[in-house]
PDB file of C-alpha atoms in Angstrom:
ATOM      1  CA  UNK A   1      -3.989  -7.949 -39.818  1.00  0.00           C
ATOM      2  CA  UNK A   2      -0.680  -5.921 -38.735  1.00  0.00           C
ATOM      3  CA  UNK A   3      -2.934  -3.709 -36.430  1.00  0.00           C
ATOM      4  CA  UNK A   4      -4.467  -7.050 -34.999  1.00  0.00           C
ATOM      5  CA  UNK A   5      -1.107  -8.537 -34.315  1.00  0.00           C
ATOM      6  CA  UNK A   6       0.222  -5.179 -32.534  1.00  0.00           C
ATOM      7  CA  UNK A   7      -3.082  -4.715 -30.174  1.00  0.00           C
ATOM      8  CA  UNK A   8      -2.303  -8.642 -29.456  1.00  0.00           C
ATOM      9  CA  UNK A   9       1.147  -7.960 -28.642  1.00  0.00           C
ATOM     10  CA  UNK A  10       0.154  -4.933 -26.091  1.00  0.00           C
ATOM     11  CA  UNK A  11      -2.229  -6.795 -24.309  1.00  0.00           C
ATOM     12  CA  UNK A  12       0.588  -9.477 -24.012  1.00  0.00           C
ATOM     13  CA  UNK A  13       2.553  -7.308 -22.038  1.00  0.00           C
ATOM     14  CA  UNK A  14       0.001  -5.701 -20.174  1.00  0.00           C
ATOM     15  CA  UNK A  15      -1.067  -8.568 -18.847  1.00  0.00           C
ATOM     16  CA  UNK A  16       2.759  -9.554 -18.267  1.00  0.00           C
ATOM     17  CA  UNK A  17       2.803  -6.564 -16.048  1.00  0.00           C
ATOM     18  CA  UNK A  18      -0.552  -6.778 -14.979  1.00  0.00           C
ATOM     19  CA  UNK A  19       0.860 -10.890 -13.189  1.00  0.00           C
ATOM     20  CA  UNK A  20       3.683  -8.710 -11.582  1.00  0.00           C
ATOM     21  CA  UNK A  21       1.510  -5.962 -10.022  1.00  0.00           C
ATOM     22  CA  UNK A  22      -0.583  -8.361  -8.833  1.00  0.00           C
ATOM     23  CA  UNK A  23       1.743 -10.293  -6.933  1.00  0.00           C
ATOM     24  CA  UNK A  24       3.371  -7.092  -5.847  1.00  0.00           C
ATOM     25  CA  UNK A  25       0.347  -5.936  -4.253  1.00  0.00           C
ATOM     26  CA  UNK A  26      -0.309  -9.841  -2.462  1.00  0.00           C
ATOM     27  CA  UNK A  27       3.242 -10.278  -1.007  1.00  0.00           C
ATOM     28  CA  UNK A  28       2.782  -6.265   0.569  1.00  0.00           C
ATOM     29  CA  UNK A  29      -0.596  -7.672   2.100  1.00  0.00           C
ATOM     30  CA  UNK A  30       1.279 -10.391   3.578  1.00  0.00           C
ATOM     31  CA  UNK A  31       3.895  -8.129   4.969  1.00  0.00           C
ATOM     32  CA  UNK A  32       1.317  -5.689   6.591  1.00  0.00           C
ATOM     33  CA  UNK A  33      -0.198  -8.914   8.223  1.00  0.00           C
ATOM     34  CA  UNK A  34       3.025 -10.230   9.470  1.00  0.00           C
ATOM     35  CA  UNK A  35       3.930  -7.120  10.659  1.00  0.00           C
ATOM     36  CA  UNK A  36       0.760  -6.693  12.750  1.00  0.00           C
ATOM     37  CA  UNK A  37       1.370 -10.418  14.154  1.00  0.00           C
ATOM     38  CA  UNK A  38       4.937  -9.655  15.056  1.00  0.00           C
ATOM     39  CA  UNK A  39       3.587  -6.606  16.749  1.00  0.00           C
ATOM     40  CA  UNK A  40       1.218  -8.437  18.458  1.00  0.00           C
ATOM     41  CA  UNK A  41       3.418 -11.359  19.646  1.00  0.00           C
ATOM     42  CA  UNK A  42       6.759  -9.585  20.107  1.00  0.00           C
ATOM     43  CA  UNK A  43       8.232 -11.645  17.584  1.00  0.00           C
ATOM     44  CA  UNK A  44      11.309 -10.157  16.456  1.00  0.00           C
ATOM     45  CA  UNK A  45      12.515 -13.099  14.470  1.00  0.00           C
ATOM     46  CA  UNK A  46       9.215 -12.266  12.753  1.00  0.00           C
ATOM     47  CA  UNK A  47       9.917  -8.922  12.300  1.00  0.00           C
ATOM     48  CA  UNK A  48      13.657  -9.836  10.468  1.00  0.00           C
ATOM     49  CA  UNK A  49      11.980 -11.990   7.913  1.00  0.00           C
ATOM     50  CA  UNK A  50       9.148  -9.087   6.491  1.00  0.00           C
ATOM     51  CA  UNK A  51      12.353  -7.089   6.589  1.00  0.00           C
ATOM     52  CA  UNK A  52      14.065  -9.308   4.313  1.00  0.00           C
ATOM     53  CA  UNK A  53      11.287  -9.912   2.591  1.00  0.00           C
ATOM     54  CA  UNK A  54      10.896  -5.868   1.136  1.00  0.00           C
ATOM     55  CA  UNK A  55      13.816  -7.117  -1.314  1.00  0.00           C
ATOM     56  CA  UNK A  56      11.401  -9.127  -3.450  1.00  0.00           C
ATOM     57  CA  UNK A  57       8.818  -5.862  -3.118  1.00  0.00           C
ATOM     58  CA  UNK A  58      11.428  -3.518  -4.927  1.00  0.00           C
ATOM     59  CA  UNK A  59      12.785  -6.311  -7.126  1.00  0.00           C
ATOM     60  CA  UNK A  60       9.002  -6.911  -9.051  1.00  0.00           C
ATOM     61  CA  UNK A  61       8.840  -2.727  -8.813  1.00  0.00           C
ATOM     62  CA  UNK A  62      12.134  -3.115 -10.815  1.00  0.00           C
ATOM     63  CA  UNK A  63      10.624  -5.687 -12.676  1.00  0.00           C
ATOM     64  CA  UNK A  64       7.233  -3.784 -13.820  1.00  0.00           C
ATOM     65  CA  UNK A  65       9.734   0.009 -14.456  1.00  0.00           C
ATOM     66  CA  UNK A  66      11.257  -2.144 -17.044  1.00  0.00           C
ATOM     67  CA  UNK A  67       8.405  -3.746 -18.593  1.00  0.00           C
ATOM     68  CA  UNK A  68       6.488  -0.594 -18.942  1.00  0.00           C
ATOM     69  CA  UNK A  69       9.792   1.439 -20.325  1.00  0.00           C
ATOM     70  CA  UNK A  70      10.161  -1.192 -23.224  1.00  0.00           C
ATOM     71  CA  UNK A  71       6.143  -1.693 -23.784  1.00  0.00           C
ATOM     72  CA  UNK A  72       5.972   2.076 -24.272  1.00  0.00           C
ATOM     73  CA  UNK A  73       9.562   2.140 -26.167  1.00  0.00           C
ATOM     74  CA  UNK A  74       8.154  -0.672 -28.922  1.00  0.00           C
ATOM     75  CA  UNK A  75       4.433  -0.343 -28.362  1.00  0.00           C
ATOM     76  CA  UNK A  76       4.017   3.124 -28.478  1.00  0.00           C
ATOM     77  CA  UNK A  77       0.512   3.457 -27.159  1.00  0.00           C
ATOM     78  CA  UNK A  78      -1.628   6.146 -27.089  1.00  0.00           C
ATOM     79  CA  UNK A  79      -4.702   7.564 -25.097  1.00  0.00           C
ATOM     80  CA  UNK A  80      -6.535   5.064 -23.143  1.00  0.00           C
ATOM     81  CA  UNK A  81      -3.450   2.592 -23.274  1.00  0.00           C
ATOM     82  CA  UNK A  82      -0.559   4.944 -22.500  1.00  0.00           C
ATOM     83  CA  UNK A  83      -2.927   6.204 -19.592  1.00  0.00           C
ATOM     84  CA  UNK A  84      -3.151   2.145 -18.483  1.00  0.00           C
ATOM     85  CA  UNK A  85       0.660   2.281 -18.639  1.00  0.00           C
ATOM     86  CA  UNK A  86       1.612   5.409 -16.491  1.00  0.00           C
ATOM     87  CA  UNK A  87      -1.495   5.051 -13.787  1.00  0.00           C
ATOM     88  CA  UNK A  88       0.342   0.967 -13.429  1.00  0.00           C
ATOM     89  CA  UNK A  89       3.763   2.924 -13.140  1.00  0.00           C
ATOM     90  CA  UNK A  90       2.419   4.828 -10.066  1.00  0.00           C
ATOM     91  CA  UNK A  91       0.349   2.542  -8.429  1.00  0.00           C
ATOM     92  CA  UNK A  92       3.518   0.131  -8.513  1.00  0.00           C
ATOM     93  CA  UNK A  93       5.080   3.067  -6.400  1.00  0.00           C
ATOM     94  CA  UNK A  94       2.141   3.383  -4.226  1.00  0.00           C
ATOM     95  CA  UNK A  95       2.135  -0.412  -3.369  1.00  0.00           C
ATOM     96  CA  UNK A  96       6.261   0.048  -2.839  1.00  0.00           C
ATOM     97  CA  UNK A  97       5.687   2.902  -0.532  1.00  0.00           C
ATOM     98  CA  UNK A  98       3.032   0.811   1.364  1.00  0.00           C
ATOM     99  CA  UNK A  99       5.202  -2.203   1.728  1.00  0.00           C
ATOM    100  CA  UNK A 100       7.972  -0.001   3.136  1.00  0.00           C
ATOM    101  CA  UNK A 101       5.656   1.265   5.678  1.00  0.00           C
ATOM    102  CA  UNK A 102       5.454  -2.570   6.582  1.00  0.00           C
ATOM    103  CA  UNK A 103       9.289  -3.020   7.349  1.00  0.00           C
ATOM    104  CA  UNK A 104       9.475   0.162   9.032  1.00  0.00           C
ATOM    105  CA  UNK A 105       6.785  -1.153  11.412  1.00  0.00           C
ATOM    106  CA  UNK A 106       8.465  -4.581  11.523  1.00  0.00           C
ATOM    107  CA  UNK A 107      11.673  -2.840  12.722  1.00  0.00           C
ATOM    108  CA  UNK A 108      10.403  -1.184  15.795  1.00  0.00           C
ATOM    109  CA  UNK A 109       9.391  -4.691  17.282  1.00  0.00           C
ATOM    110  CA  UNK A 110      12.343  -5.087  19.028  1.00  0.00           C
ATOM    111  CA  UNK A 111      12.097  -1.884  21.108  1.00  0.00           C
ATOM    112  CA  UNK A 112       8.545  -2.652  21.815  1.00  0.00           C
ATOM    113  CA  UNK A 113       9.582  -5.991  22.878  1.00  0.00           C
ATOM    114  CA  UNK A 114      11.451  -5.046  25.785  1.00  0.00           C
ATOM    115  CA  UNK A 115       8.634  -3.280  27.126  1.00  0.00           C
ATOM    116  CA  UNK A 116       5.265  -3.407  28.779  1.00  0.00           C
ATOM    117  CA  UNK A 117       2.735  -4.122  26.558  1.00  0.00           C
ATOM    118  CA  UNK A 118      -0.087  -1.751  25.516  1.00  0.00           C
ATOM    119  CA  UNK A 119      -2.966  -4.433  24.272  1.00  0.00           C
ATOM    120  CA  UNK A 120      -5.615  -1.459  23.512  1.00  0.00           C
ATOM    121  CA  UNK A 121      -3.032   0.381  21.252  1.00  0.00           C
ATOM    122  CA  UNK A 122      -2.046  -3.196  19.597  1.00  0.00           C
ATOM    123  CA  UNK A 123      -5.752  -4.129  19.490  1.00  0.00           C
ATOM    124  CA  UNK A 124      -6.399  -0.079  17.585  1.00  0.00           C
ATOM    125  CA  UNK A 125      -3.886  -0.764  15.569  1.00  0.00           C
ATOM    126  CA  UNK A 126      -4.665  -4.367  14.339  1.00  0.00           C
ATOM    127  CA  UNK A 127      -7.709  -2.629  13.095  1.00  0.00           C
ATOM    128  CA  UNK A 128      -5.971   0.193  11.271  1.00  0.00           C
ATOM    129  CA  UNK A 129      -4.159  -2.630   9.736  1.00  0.00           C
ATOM    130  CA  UNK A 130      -6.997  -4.702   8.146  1.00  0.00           C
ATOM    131  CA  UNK A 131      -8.719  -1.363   7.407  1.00  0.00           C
ATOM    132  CA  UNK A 132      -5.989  -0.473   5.218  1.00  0.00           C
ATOM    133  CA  UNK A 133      -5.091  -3.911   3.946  1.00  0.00           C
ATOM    134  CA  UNK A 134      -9.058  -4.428   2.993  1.00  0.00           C
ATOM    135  CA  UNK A 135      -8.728  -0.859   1.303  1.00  0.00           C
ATOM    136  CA  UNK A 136      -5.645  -2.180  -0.739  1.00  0.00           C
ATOM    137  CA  UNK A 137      -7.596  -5.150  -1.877  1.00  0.00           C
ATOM    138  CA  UNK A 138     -10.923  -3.371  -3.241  1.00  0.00           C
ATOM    139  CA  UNK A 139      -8.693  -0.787  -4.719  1.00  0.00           C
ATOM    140  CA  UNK A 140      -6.739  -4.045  -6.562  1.00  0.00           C
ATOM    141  CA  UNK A 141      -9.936  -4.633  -8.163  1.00  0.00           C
ATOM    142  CA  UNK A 142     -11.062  -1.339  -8.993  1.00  0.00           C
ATOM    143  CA  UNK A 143      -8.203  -0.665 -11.362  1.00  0.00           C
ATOM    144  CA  UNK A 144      -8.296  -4.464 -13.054  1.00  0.00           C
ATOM    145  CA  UNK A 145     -12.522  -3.771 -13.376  1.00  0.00           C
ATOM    146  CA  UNK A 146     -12.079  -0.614 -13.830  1.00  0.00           C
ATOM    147  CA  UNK A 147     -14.642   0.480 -11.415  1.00  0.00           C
ATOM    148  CA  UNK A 148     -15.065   3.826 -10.402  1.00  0.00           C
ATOM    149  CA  UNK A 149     -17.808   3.400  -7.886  1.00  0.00           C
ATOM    150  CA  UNK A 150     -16.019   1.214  -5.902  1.00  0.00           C
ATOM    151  CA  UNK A 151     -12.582   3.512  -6.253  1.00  0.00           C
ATOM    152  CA  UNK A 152     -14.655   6.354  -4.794  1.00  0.00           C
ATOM    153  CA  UNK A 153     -16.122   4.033  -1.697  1.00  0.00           C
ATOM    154  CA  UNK A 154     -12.340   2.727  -1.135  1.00  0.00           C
ATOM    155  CA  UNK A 155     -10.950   6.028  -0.980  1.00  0.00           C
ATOM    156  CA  UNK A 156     -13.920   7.312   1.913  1.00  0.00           C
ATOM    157  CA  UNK A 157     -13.062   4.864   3.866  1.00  0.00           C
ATOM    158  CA  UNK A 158      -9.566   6.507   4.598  1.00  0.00           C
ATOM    159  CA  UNK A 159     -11.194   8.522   6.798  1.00  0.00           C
ATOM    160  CA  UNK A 160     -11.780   5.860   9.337  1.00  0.00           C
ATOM    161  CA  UNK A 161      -8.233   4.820   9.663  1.00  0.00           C
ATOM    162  CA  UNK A 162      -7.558   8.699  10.121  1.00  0.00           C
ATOM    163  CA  UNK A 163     -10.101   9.129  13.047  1.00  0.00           C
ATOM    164  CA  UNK A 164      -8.114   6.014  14.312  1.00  0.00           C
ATOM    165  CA  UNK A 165      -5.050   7.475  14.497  1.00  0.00           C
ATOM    166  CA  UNK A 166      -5.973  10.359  16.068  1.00  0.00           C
ATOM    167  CA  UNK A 167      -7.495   8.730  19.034  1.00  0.00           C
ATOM    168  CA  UNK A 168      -4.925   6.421  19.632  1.00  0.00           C
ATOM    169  CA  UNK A 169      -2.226   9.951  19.557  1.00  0.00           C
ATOM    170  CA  UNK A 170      -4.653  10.874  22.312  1.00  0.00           C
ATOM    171  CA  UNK A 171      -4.862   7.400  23.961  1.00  0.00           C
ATOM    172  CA  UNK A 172      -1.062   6.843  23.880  1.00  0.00           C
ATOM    173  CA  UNK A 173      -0.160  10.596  24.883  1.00  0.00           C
ATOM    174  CA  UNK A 174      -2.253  10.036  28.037  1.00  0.00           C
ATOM    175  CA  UNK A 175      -0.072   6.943  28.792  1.00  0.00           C
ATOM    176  CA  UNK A 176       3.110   8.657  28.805  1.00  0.00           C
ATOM    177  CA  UNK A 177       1.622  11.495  30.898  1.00  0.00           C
ATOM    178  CA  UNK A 178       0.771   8.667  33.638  1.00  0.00           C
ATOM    179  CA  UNK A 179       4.246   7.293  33.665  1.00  0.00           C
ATOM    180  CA  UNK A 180       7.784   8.032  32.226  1.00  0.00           C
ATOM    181  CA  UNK A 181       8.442   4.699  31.736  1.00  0.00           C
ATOM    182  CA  UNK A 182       6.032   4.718  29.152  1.00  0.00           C
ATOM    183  CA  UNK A 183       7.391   6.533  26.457  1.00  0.00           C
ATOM    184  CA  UNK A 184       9.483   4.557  24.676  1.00  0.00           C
ATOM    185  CA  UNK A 185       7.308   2.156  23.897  1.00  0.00           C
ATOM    186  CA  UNK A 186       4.393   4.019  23.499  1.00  0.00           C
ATOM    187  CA  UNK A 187       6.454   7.041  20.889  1.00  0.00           C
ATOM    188  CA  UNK A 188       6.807   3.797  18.682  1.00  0.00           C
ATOM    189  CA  UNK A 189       3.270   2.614  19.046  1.00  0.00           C
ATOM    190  CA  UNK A 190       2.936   5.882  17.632  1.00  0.00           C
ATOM    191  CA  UNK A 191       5.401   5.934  14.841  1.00  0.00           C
ATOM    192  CA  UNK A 192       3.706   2.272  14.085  1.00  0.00           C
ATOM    193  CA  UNK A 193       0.031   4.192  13.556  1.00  0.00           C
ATOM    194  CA  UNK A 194       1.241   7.096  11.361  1.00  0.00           C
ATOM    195  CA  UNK A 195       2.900   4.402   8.870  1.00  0.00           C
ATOM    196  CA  UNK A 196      -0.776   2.612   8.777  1.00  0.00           C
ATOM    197  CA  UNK A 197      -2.167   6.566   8.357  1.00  0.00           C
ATOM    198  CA  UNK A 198       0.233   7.056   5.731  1.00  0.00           C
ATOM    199  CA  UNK A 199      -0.725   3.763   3.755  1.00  0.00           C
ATOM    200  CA  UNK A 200      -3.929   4.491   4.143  1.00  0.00           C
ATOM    201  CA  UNK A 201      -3.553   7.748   2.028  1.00  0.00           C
ATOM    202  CA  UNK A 202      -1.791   5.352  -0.407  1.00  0.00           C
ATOM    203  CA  UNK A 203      -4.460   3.121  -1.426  1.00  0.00           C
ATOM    204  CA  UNK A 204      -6.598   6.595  -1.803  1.00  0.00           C
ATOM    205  CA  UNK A 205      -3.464   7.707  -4.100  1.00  0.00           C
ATOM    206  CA  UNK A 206      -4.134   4.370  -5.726  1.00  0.00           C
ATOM    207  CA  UNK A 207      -7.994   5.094  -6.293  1.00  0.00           C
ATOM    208  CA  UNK A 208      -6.629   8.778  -7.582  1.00  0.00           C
ATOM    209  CA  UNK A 209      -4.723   7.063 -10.467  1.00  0.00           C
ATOM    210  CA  UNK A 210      -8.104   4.363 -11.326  1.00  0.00           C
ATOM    211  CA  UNK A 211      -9.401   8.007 -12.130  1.00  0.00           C
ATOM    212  CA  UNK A 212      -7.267   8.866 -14.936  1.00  0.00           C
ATOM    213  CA  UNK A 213      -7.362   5.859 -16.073  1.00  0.00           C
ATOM    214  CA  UNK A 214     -11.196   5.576 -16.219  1.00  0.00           C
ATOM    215  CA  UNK A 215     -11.551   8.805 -17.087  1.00  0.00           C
ATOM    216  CA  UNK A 216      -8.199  10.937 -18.176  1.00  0.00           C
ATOM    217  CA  UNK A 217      -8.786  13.718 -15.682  1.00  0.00           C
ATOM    218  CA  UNK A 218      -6.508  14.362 -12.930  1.00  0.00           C
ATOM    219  CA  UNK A 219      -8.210  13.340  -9.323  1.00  0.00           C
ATOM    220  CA  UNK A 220      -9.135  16.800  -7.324  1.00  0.00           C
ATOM    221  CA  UNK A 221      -9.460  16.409  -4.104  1.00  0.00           C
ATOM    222  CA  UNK A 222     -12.711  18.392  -2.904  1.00  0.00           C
ATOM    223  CA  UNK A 223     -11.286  18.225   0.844  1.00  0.00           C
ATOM    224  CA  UNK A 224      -8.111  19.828  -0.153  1.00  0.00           C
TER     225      UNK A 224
END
């Protein structure tokens, strides 16, 4: 009866952690999408708010370091459970990182606002954007369901937002070579598609830690 009442107690605060994640993970979404729309429109009252907004991101990271640190402090859980723990630890960092990536674009509207605009460089990078953000979602479910399969088809897809970014380095490189004037604006269009790169690899770090989880071996990455 004791041992029923602990297990009950751990999956208590798993899924009390689990709640936080998951809202972690919906209000970065939203950021990413903002950010993309104040891209878009130049909207640098826009771009304040999803900078504001990274506070409540790094409060629920806060929130789910101190939750785990007391479930493994009372709980003390073991195999399987302890790897549920640390792999929710790291993907709560991933999702951080991700968001940050978010302001950081965010912040650079104002520069690109008193510019010309470049609409096949926004238009590139609004579908770097939803690549990634569509990446972070399937990942999401992988780790709740535990999926592997779809881990391993979330994580190929990175490959597309890196072919992305490379053209548009070439695309955008070509503009400043045409005109001076360019290269403000276009050396933070660039800036702007590294970030989305960089939170693309991520989400694959994300799909890395569904492996341990699933399985307790360390992700190798056969490219590497």
């Amino acid at each position: 009866m004791e041992h029923h009442h602990i297990v009950s107690r751990f999956d208590k605060d798993i899924k009390r952690i689990e709640s936080q994640l998951t809202k972690m993970a919906e209000l970065t979404i939203k950021q990413l999408e903002s950010a993309i729309v104040a891209i878009e429109t130049h909207d640098t009252e826009l771009s304040q708010r999803i900078a504001k907004g990274d506070r409540e991101i790094n409060a629920l990271e806060a929130r789910i370091d101190e939750l785990a640190v007391r479930l493994i402090a009372l709980r003390q859980p073991m195999a399987e459970d302890l790897r549920h723990v640390v792999s929710t630890l790291k993907i709560t960092t991933n999702i951080e990182r991700i968001a940050d990536y978010a302001k950081t674009m965010a912040l650079r509207v104002p520069v690109l606002a008193n510019g010309d605009p470049v609409d096949s460089a926004t238009k590139t990078i609004r579908r770097m954007a939803e690549a990634v953000i569509s990446m972070l979602r399937d990942a999401m479910t992988a780790f709740f369901e535990r999926d592997l399969e779809l881990s391993s088809t979330t994580r190929e897809r990175d490959l597309n937002i890196d072919q992305q970014d490379a053209a548009l380095f070439r695309e955008l490189l070509t503009y400043m070579m045409e005109n001076p004037r360019n290269i403000e604006a276009a050396t933070h269009l660039l800036f702007i598609s590294k970030n989305l790169e960089r939170a693309g690899d991520q989400v694959c770090n994300i799909t890395e830690h569904i492996c341990f989880l699933v399985t307790g071996e360390i992700f190798e990455n056969s490219d590497s």
